[in-house]
Coordinates of N, CA and C in Angstrom, one line a residue:
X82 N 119.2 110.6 99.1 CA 117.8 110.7 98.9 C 117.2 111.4 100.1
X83 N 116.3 112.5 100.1 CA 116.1 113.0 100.8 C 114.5 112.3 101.2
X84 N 114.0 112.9 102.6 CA 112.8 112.4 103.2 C 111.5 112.2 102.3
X85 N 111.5 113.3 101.5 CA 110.0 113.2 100.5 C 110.3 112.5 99.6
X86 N 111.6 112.0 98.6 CA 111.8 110.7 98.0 C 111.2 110.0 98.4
X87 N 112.2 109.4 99.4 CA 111.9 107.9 100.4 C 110.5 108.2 100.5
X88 N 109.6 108.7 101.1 CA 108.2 108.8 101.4 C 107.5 108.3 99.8
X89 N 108.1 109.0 99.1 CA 107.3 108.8 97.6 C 107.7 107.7 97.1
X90 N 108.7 107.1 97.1 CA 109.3 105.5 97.1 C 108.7 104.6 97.4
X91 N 108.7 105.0 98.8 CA 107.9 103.7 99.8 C 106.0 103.3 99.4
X92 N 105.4 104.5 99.5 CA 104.4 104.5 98.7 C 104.0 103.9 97.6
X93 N 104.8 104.8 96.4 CA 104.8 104.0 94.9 C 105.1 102.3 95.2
X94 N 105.3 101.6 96.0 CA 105.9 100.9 95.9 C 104.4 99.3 96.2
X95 N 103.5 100.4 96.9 CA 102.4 99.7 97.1 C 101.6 99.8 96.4
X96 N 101.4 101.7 95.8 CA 99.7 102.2 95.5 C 100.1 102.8 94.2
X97 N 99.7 102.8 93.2 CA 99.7 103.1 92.4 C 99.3 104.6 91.7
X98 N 100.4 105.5 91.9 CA 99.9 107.3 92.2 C 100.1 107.7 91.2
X99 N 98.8 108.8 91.0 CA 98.3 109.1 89.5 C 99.1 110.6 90.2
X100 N 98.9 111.2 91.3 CA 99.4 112.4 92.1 C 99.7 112.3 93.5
X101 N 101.3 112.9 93.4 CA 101.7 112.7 95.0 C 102.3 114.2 95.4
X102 N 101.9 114.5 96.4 CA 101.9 116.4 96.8 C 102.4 115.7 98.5
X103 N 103.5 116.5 98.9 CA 104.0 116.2 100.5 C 104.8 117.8 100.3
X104 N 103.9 118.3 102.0 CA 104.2 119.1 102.2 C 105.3 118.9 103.8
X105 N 106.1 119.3 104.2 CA 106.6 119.3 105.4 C 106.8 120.8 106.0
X106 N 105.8 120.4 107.1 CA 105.8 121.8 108.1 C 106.2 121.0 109.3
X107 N 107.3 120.4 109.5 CA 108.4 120.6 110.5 C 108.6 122.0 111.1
X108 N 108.7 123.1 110.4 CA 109.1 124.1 110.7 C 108.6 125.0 111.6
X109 N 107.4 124.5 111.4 CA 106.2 125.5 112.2 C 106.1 124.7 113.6
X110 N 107.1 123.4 113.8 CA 107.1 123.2 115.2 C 108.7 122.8 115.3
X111 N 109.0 123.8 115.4 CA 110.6 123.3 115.5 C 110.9 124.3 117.3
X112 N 110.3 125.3 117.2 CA 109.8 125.5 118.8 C 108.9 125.0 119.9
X113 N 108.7 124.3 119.8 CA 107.8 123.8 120.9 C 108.7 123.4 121.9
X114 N 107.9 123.2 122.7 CA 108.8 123.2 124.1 C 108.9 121.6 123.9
X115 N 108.0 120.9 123.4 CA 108.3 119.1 123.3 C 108.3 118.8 122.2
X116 N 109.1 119.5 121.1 CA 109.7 118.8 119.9 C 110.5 117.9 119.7
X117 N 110.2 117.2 119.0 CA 111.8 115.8 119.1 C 112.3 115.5 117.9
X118 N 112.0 116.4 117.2 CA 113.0 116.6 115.6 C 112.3 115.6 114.5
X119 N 111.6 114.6 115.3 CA 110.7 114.1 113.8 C 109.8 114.7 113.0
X120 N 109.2 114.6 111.5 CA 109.2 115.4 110.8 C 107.5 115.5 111.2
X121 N 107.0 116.6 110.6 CA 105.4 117.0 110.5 C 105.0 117.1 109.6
X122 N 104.3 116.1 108.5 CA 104.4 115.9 107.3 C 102.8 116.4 106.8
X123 N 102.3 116.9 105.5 CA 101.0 116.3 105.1 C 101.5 115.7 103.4
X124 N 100.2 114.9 102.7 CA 100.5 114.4 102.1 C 98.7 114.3 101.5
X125 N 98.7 114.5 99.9 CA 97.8 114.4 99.4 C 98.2 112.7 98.3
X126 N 97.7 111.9 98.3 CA 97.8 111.1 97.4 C 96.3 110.5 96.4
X127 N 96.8 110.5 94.9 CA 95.5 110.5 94.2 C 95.9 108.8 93.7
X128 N 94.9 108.0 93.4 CA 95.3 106.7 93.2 C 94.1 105.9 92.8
X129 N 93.9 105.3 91.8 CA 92.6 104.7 91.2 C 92.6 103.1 92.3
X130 N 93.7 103.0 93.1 CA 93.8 101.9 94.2 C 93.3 101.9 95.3
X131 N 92.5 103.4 95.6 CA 91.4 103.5 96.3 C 89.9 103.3 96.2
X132 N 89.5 103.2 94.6 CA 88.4 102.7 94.8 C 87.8 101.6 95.8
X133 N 86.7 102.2 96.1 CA 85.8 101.4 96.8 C 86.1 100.8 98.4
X134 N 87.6 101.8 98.5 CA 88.4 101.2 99.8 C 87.4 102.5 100.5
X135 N 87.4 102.3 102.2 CA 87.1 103.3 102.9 C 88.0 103.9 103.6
X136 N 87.8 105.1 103.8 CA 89.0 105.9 104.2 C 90.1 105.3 105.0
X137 N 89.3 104.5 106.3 CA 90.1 103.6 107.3 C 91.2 103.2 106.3
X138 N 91.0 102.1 105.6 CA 91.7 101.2 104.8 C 92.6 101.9 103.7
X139 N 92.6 102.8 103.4 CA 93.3 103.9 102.8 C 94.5 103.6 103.2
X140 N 93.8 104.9 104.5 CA 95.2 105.0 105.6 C 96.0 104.3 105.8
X141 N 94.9 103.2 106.6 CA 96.2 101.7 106.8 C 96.9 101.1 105.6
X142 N 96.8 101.2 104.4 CA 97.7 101.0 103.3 C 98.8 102.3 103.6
X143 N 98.6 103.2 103.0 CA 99.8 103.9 103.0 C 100.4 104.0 104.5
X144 N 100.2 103.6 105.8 CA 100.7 103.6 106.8 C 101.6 102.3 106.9
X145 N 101.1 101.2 106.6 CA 101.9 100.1 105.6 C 102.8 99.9 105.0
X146 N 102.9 101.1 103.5 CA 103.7 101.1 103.1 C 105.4 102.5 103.7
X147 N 104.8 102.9 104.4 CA 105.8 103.9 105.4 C 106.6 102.5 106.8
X148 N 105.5 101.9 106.9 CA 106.4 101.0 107.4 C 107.3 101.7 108.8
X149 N 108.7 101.7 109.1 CA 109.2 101.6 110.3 C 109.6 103.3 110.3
X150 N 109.6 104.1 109.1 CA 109.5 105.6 108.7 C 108.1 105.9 109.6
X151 N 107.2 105.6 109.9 CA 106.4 106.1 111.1 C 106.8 106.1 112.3
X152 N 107.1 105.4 112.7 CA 107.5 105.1 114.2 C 108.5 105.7 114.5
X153 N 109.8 106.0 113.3 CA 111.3 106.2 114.0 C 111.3 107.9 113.0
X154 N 110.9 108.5 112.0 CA 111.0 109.4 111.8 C 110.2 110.6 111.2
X155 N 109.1 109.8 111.3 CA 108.0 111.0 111.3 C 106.8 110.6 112.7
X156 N 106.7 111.9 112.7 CA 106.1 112.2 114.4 C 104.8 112.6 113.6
X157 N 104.6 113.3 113.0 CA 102.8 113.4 112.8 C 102.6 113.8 111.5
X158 N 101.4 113.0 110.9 CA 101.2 112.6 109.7 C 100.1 112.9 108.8
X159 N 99.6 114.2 108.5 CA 98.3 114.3 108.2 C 98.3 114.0 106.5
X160 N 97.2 112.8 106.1 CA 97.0 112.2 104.7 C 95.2 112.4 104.3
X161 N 95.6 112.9 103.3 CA 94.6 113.0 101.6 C 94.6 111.9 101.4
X162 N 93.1 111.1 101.3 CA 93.3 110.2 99.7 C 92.2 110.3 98.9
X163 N 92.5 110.3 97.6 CA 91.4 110.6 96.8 C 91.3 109.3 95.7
X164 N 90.5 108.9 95.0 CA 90.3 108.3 93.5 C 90.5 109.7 92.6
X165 N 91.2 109.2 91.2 CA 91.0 110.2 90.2 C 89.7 110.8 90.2
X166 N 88.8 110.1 89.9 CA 87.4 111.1 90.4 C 87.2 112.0 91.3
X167 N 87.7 111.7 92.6 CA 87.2 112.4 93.7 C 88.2 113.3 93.0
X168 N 89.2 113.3 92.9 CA 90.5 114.1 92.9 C 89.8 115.9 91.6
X169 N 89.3 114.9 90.6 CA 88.7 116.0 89.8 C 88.1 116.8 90.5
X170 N 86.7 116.0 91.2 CA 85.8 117.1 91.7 C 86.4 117.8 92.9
X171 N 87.4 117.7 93.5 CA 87.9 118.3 94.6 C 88.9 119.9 93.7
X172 N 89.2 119.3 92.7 CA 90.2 120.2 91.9 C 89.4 121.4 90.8
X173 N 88.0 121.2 90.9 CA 87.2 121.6 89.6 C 86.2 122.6 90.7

């Protein structure tokens, strides 16, 4: 199983995803003079499990469900969260 499985695994496993989009641009830092091979991830997730949550609390759920995959293999982590609604009007 590769990295974006496990990532969509771990997730699914808390939030319940209507849409899950993971992009990895690792690549665009694989020169840096202080790269340490963990990945550079973004991630859109759409989930009617956000209602009424605020963004903070979003995050800290799916940072939750990534669990010890933050700390030991992904280095930086930019996240989307939307409700189906938001998700329309952002898509429309």
């Amino acid at each position: 199983m590769n990295a974006e499985e496990t990532i969509k695994n771990k997730i699914s496993k808390y939030i319940d995803l209507i849409h899950f989009d993971i992009r990895d641009k690792t690549g665009k830092h694989i020169h840096h003079r202080n790269f340490d091979g963990g990945l550079h991830l973004s991630i859109i997730l759409v989930s009617d499990g956000f209602l009424g949550l605020p963004l903070l609390n979003r995050h800290q759920l799916v940072y939750k469900a990534l669990g010890t995959l933050i700390k030991n293999e992904i280095h930086a982590l930019s996240i989307k969260t939307y409700t189906s609604e938001e998700w329309e009007n952002q898509v429309s």
